[in-house]
Amino acid sequence: MKIVLGPSSIELGRKIAEILGLETVSVAYKKFPDGESYIRFEGEIAGEEVAIIQSTGPPQDTNLIQLLILIDAAKDLGAKSVIAAVPYLAYARQDKRFLPGEAISIQTVGKLLKAAGLDELWTVNVHEEKILEKFSFPAKSVSAIGLLAEYFKSKGFEGAFALAPDEGAAEFAVEAAKILGGEYGWLHKERDLYTGEVKTEEKKLEVYGKDVVIFDDIISTGGTVANAVKILKKQGAKRVFAACVHPLMIGNAKEKILQSGAEGIVGTDSVPSDVTVVSLAPLLAKVLAEKLKG
Ligand code: R5P
């Protein structure tokens, strides 16, 4: 098997290949003056099983079209099979019709991946796992919450309270608390479907004088986590940190969270950012090793 270093995840791809001792194939890429994407494999892939590592965080549409071109070209150049490891799966949050007439965009993404010739997809903490069942190829999501919790444990946060900033993230708090060994809880959040603004209900949490780590899958505009931090600080929490798998960190998300009282933000390299600290490489290498064993 060869690891294809997708343009959006070159470092991550290299780390995965290094852990597994696999050969890498680099990809030359550029944008034509009109904005179209150009892709060229710089190594031999004919007759090979290939795993393309390519996250689809911002700019989502460019990263997604590069992924589709890579899959189609790999097959066209004779690759035996193509797996895509896509840590952040773009459009996964648009997984239903929230308002009448809306597109279910993740369905379109699934159809495009299939049409390009994808054999198997792995992603990380996809927003809603049920969407993967609708894809017409094997697809699975693995959780990186354990890696984030282990990171905090190694930094002296054993016994810290694990908080989910909304009910959808409750499972992350439960998972993290198993590693941190402290209590856990979650808040209730509502998002305005037209403006995108989030409101979080205040609720009594047993956090007075305690260190708290907030766990979420995505930090986008930072509104969800900032609201949670304010509630925690108001209730007397000691140090508050935010941990997320996919640090999209749009606009002033980082400042918003820090100004609300958080001491730091820790993300993974699912999406390279200035809060990326933890690498997904060991997790994805493990999945790949299991695949190689059959
Ligand atoms: C949505 O439910 C996700 O789990 C995140 O909470 C959300 O995407 C975060 O968005 P933002 O940072 O814009 O509040």
Tab-separated table of C-alpha atoms and ligand atoms in Angstrom:
chain	number	residue	atom	x	y	z
A	1	MET	CA	0.000	0.000	0.000
A	2	LYS	CA	1.113	3.539	-0.732
A	3	ILE	CA	0.119	6.724	1.076
A	4	VAL	CA	-0.865	9.580	-1.218
A	5	LEU	CA	-0.075	12.968	0.351
A	6	GLY	CA	-3.168	15.027	-0.451
A	7	PRO	CA	-2.388	18.762	-0.699
A	8	SER	CA	-4.437	19.656	2.398
A	9	SER	CA	-2.877	16.992	4.667
A	10	ILE	CA	0.759	16.591	3.591
A	11	GLU	CA	2.232	16.605	7.105
A	12	LEU	CA	-0.408	14.280	8.504
A	13	GLY	CA	0.050	11.892	5.567
A	14	ARG	CA	3.827	11.844	6.108
A	15	LYS	CA	3.392	11.055	9.808
A	16	ILE	CA	0.980	8.193	9.087
A	17	ALA	CA	3.355	6.727	6.480
A	18	GLU	CA	6.287	7.032	8.891
A	19	ILE	CA	4.462	5.183	11.677
A	20	LEU	CA	3.561	2.350	9.290
A	21	GLY	CA	6.790	2.325	7.277
A	22	LEU	CA	4.849	2.815	4.028
A	23	GLU	CA	5.997	4.541	0.869
A	24	THR	CA	4.494	7.970	0.121
A	25	VAL	CA	3.433	9.437	-3.206
A	26	SER	CA	3.636	13.222	-3.446
A	27	VAL	CA	1.127	15.258	-5.380
A	28	ALA	CA	1.945	18.349	-7.429
A	29	TYR	CA	-0.922	20.809	-7.286
A	30	LYS	CA	-1.684	24.343	-8.279
A	31	LYS	CA	-4.540	26.585	-9.268
A	32	PHE	CA	-4.865	27.764	-12.826
A	33	PRO	CA	-5.339	31.518	-13.263
A	34	ASP	CA	-9.100	30.976	-13.526
A	35	GLY	CA	-9.215	29.155	-10.176
A	36	GLU	CA	-9.468	25.553	-11.394
A	37	SER	CA	-7.410	22.887	-9.580
A	38	TYR	CA	-4.539	21.006	-11.212
A	39	ILE	CA	-3.289	17.672	-9.845
A	40	ARG	CA	-0.393	15.383	-10.822
A	41	PHE	CA	0.793	12.225	-9.048
A	42	GLU	CA	4.567	12.346	-8.692
A	43	GLY	CA	4.995	8.601	-8.129
A	44	GLU	CA	3.859	5.281	-9.559
A	45	ILE	CA	0.480	3.996	-8.366
A	46	ALA	CA	-0.483	1.500	-11.086
A	47	GLY	CA	-1.445	-1.833	-9.536
A	48	GLU	CA	-1.189	-0.431	-5.983
A	49	GLU	CA	-3.642	-0.156	-3.129
A	50	VAL	CA	-3.550	3.530	-2.233
A	51	ALA	CA	-4.728	5.517	0.768
A	52	ILE	CA	-5.265	9.196	-0.002
A	53	ILE	CA	-4.949	11.457	3.045
A	54	GLN	CA	-6.881	14.648	2.324
A	55	SER	CA	-8.936	16.604	4.829
A	56	THR	CA	-11.683	18.852	3.481
A	57	GLY	CA	-11.641	21.790	5.876
A	58	PRO	CA	-11.527	25.385	4.579
A	59	PRO	CA	-11.346	26.034	1.684
A	60	GLN	CA	-13.797	23.134	1.557
A	61	ASP	CA	-14.735	23.286	-2.118
A	62	THR	CA	-11.117	23.341	-3.308
A	63	ASN	CA	-10.098	20.520	-0.973
A	64	LEU	CA	-13.115	18.474	-1.978
A	65	ILE	CA	-12.577	18.867	-5.723
A	66	GLN	CA	-8.888	17.973	-5.251
A	67	LEU	CA	-9.985	14.828	-3.408
A	68	LEU	CA	-12.425	13.878	-6.181
A	69	ILE	CA	-9.799	14.461	-8.879
A	70	LEU	CA	-7.243	12.430	-6.883
A	71	ILE	CA	-9.611	9.470	-6.522
A	72	ASP	CA	-10.661	9.481	-10.172
A	73	ALA	CA	-7.097	9.963	-11.443
A	74	ALA	CA	-5.760	7.208	-9.142
A	75	LYS	CA	-8.227	4.740	-10.645
A	76	ASP	CA	-7.538	6.030	-14.147
A	77	LEU	CA	-3.801	5.524	-13.600
A	78	GLY	CA	-4.422	1.901	-12.625
A	79	ALA	CA	-4.596	1.906	-8.802
A	80	LYS	CA	-6.043	-1.401	-7.592
A	81	SER	CA	-8.127	0.206	-4.858
A	82	VAL	CA	-8.538	3.636	-3.309
A	83	ILE	CA	-9.196	4.409	0.340
A	84	ALA	CA	-9.667	8.036	1.356
A	85	ALA	CA	-8.799	9.153	4.888
A	86	VAL	CA	-10.659	12.444	5.208
A	87	PRO	CA	-10.341	13.597	8.837
A	88	TYR	CA	-12.733	16.531	8.415
A	89	LEU	CA	-15.592	15.656	6.098
A	90	ALA	CA	-16.911	18.846	4.528
A	91	TYR	CA	-20.675	19.371	4.403
A	92	ALA	CA	-21.320	16.727	7.072
A	93	ARG	CA	-23.245	19.266	9.152
A	94	GLN	CA	-25.796	19.729	6.369
A	95	ASP	CA	-27.112	16.223	6.948
A	96	LYS	CA	-30.833	16.961	6.868
A	97	ARG	CA	-33.422	19.425	5.641
A	98	PHE	CA	-33.528	21.882	8.540
A	99	LEU	CA	-35.728	24.259	6.493
A	100	PRO	CA	-38.061	23.289	3.635
A	101	GLY	CA	-36.332	23.172	0.263
A	102	GLU	CA	-32.799	22.865	1.633
A	103	ALA	CA	-30.244	20.635	-0.057
A	104	ILE	CA	-28.907	17.715	2.000
A	105	SER	CA	-25.383	18.559	0.880
A	106	ILE	CA	-23.603	15.597	2.472
A	107	GLN	CA	-25.697	13.262	0.272
A	108	THR	CA	-24.300	15.046	-2.787
A	109	VAL	CA	-20.763	14.618	-1.421
A	110	GLY	CA	-21.387	10.887	-0.941
A	111	LYS	CA	-22.631	10.515	-4.518
A	112	LEU	CA	-19.623	12.407	-5.906
A	113	LEU	CA	-17.146	10.256	-3.959
A	114	LYS	CA	-18.825	7.105	-5.275
A	115	ALA	CA	-18.891	8.408	-8.856
A	116	ALA	CA	-15.167	9.241	-8.635
A	117	GLY	CA	-14.473	5.581	-7.819
A	118	LEU	CA	-13.842	5.612	-4.059
A	119	ASP	CA	-13.724	2.149	-2.496
A	120	GLU	CA	-13.690	3.068	1.195
A	121	LEU	CA	-13.831	6.179	3.353
A	122	TRP	CA	-12.523	6.833	6.851
A	123	THR	CA	-13.221	10.009	8.680
A	124	VAL	CA	-12.852	11.288	12.229
A	125	ASN	CA	-15.712	12.316	14.554
A	126	VAL	CA	-18.090	12.919	11.673
A	127	HIS	CA	-20.874	15.215	12.822
A	128	GLU	CA	-23.595	12.546	12.576
A	129	GLU	CA	-22.505	8.918	12.125
A	130	LYS	CA	-25.835	7.862	10.643
A	131	ILE	CA	-25.094	9.729	7.411
A	132	LEU	CA	-22.311	7.239	6.661
A	133	GLU	CA	-24.868	4.430	6.416
A	134	LYS	CA	-26.406	6.226	3.455
A	135	PHE	CA	-23.170	6.130	1.456
A	136	SER	CA	-22.998	3.352	-1.133
A	137	PHE	CA	-19.432	2.366	-0.151
A	138	PRO	CA	-17.961	1.298	3.206
A	139	ALA	CA	-17.432	4.345	5.415
A	140	LYS	CA	-16.440	4.652	9.034
A	141	SER	CA	-15.734	7.340	11.565
A	142	VAL	CA	-13.242	6.975	14.411
A	143	SER	CA	-13.105	9.148	17.503
A	144	ALA	CA	-10.157	11.367	18.420
A	145	ILE	CA	-11.674	12.488	21.734
A	146	GLY	CA	-9.528	9.887	23.523
A	147	LEU	CA	-6.351	11.407	22.052
A	148	LEU	CA	-7.409	14.879	23.250
A	149	ALA	CA	-8.283	13.608	26.728
A	150	GLU	CA	-4.947	11.737	26.955
A	151	TYR	CA	-3.192	14.981	26.027
A	152	PHE	CA	-4.870	16.840	28.883
A	153	LYS	CA	-4.188	13.979	31.281
A	154	SER	CA	-0.484	14.127	30.374
A	155	LYS	CA	-0.553	17.874	31.148
A	156	GLY	CA	-1.805	17.347	34.700
A	157	PHE	CA	-5.563	17.556	34.129
A	158	GLU	CA	-6.360	14.188	35.712
A	159	GLY	CA	-9.702	14.540	37.528
A	160	ALA	CA	-10.771	17.615	35.501
A	161	PHE	CA	-14.469	18.050	34.736
A	162	ALA	CA	-15.308	17.171	31.089
A	163	LEU	CA	-18.001	19.386	29.610
A	164	ALA	CA	-19.927	19.083	26.358
A	165	PRO	CA	-21.104	22.492	25.136
A	166	ASP	CA	-24.315	20.992	23.726
A	167	GLU	CA	-26.289	17.757	23.904
A	168	GLY	CA	-24.900	16.546	20.578
A	169	ALA	CA	-21.452	16.491	22.158
A	170	ALA	CA	-22.539	14.692	25.361
A	171	GLU	CA	-20.929	11.434	24.199
A	172	PHE	CA	-17.567	13.268	23.965
A	173	ALA	CA	-17.779	14.335	27.612
A	174	VAL	CA	-18.586	10.767	28.649
A	175	GLU	CA	-15.667	9.403	26.570
A	176	ALA	CA	-13.220	12.013	27.896
A	177	ALA	CA	-14.293	11.531	31.528
A	178	LYS	CA	-13.358	7.844	31.298
A	179	ILE	CA	-9.762	8.947	30.648
A	180	LEU	CA	-9.601	12.053	32.859
A	181	GLY	CA	-11.334	10.254	35.714
A	182	GLY	CA	-13.435	13.266	36.745
A	183	GLU	CA	-17.092	14.157	36.447
A	184	TYR	CA	-18.832	15.181	33.256
A	185	GLY	CA	-21.849	17.127	32.084
A	186	TRP	CA	-23.362	18.986	29.154
A	187	LEU	CA	-25.257	22.124	28.293
A	188	HIS	CA	-28.246	22.754	26.073
A	189	LYS	CA	-27.714	24.947	23.017
A	190	GLU	CA	-29.982	26.263	20.310
A	191	ARG	CA	-28.930	27.720	16.981
A	192	ASP	CA	-31.008	30.215	15.027
A	193	LEU	CA	-31.507	28.516	11.659
A	194	TYR	CA	-31.472	31.832	9.795
A	195	THR	CA	-28.728	33.858	11.513
A	196	GLY	CA	-26.594	30.958	12.824
A	197	GLU	CA	-26.440	32.644	16.253
A	198	VAL	CA	-26.184	30.241	19.197
A	199	LYS	CA	-27.903	30.544	22.577
A	200	THR	CA	-26.852	28.325	25.466
A	201	GLU	CA	-29.101	27.721	28.461
A	202	GLU	CA	-27.431	28.245	31.799
A	203	LYS	CA	-27.601	25.207	34.041
A	204	LYS	CA	-26.002	24.423	37.425
A	205	LEU	CA	-22.840	22.354	37.014
A	206	GLU	CA	-20.582	20.942	39.753
A	207	VAL	CA	-17.560	22.918	38.568
A	208	TYR	CA	-16.833	25.390	41.386
A	209	GLY	CA	-13.049	25.502	42.006
A	210	LYS	CA	-12.428	22.755	39.416
A	211	ASP	CA	-10.428	22.608	36.210
A	212	VAL	CA	-12.722	22.045	33.236
A	213	VAL	CA	-12.020	20.894	29.694
A	214	ILE	CA	-14.745	21.505	27.100
A	215	PHE	CA	-14.847	18.830	24.385
A	216	ASP	CA	-16.473	19.391	20.983
A	217	ASP	CA	-16.100	17.968	17.490
A	218	ILE	CA	-15.830	21.308	15.669
A	219	ILE	CA	-14.915	24.857	16.593
A	220	SER	CA	-16.103	27.012	13.726
A	221	THR	CA	-17.011	30.598	14.705
A	222	GLY	CA	-16.271	29.801	18.366
A	223	GLY	CA	-19.736	30.885	19.567
A	224	THR	CA	-20.678	27.506	21.060
A	225	VAL	CA	-17.503	27.135	23.117
A	226	ALA	CA	-17.373	30.817	24.143
A	227	ASN	CA	-20.902	30.568	25.573
A	228	ALA	CA	-19.918	27.485	27.564
A	229	VAL	CA	-16.760	29.139	28.903
A	230	LYS	CA	-18.761	32.156	30.148
A	231	ILE	CA	-21.205	29.888	32.007
A	232	LEU	CA	-18.334	27.928	33.575
A	233	LYS	CA	-16.456	31.030	34.713
A	234	LYS	CA	-19.662	32.498	36.170
A	235	GLN	CA	-20.063	29.322	38.211
A	236	GLY	CA	-16.544	29.574	39.621
A	237	ALA	CA	-14.628	27.049	37.506
A	238	LYS	CA	-10.848	27.311	38.011
A	239	ARG	CA	-8.998	26.835	34.709
A	240	VAL	CA	-11.089	26.303	31.574
A	241	PHE	CA	-9.632	24.846	28.375
A	242	ALA	CA	-11.324	24.003	25.074
A	243	ALA	CA	-10.509	20.867	23.085
A	244	CYS	CA	-11.806	20.067	19.630
A	245	VAL	CA	-11.128	17.559	16.890
A	246	HIS	CA	-11.666	19.902	13.935
A	247	PRO	CA	-10.347	23.423	14.621
A	248	LEU	CA	-11.846	25.352	11.699
A	249	MET	CA	-11.258	28.561	13.721
A	250	ILE	CA	-13.180	30.884	11.426
A	251	GLY	CA	-12.628	34.651	11.775
A	252	ASN	CA	-11.978	35.700	15.370
A	253	ALA	CA	-13.010	32.349	16.898
A	254	LYS	CA	-9.785	32.054	18.900
A	255	GLU	CA	-10.010	35.570	20.391
A	256	LYS	CA	-13.709	35.075	21.132
A	257	ILE	CA	-12.987	31.941	23.167
A	258	LEU	CA	-9.961	33.362	24.982
A	259	GLN	CA	-11.755	36.639	25.746
A	260	SER	CA	-14.636	34.686	27.253
A	261	GLY	CA	-12.202	33.381	29.877
A	262	ALA	CA	-10.631	30.188	28.477
A	263	GLU	CA	-6.934	29.694	29.180
A	264	GLY	CA	-6.234	27.799	25.969
A	265	ILE	CA	-7.565	25.874	23.002
A	266	VAL	CA	-6.248	22.516	21.817
A	267	GLY	CA	-7.130	21.058	18.434
A	268	THR	CA	-5.865	18.251	16.224
A	269	ASP	CA	-4.189	18.334	12.819
A	270	SER	CA	-7.456	17.277	11.171
A	271	VAL	CA	-7.433	20.883	10.015
A	272	PRO	CA	-4.064	22.633	10.350
A	273	SER	CA	-4.540	25.731	12.539
A	274	ASP	CA	-2.709	27.787	15.128
A	275	VAL	CA	-4.349	25.741	17.899
A	276	THR	CA	-3.287	22.391	16.403
A	277	VAL	CA	-1.368	20.486	19.063
A	278	VAL	CA	-2.441	16.835	18.891
A	279	SER	CA	-1.808	14.676	15.812
A	280	LEU	CA	-4.347	12.226	14.429
A	281	ALA	CA	-1.512	10.190	12.883
A	282	PRO	CA	-1.402	7.406	15.533
A	283	LEU	CA	-5.188	6.978	15.346
A	284	LEU	CA	-5.354	6.837	11.533
A	285	ALA	CA	-2.233	4.660	11.357
A	286	LYS	CA	-3.939	2.179	13.698
A	287	VAL	CA	-7.026	2.007	11.465
A	288	LEU	CA	-4.824	1.540	8.426
A	289	ALA	CA	-2.744	-1.160	10.144
A	290	GLU	CA	-5.942	-3.061	10.975
A	291	LYS	CA	-7.005	-2.761	7.342
A	292	LEU	CA	-3.616	-4.055	6.154
A	293	LYS	CA	-3.884	-7.060	8.496
A	294	GLY	CA	-7.244	-7.792	6.853
B	1	R5P	C1	-22.433	21.598	16.098
B	1	R5P	O1	-23.391	21.173	16.686
B	1	R5P	C2	-21.015	21.247	16.406
B	1	R5P	O2	-20.924	20.158	17.259
B	1	R5P	C3	-20.267	22.424	16.985
B	1	R5P	O3	-20.730	22.687	18.285
B	1	R5P	C4	-20.444	23.640	16.138
B	1	R5P	O4	-20.188	23.343	14.796
B	1	R5P	C5	-19.573	24.764	16.587
B	1	R5P	O5	-19.848	25.888	15.808
B	1	R5P	P1	-19.454	27.324	16.304
B	1	R5P	O6	-18.016	27.281	16.714
B	1	R5P	O7	-19.685	28.200	15.112
B	1	R5P	O8	-20.365	27.690	17.428
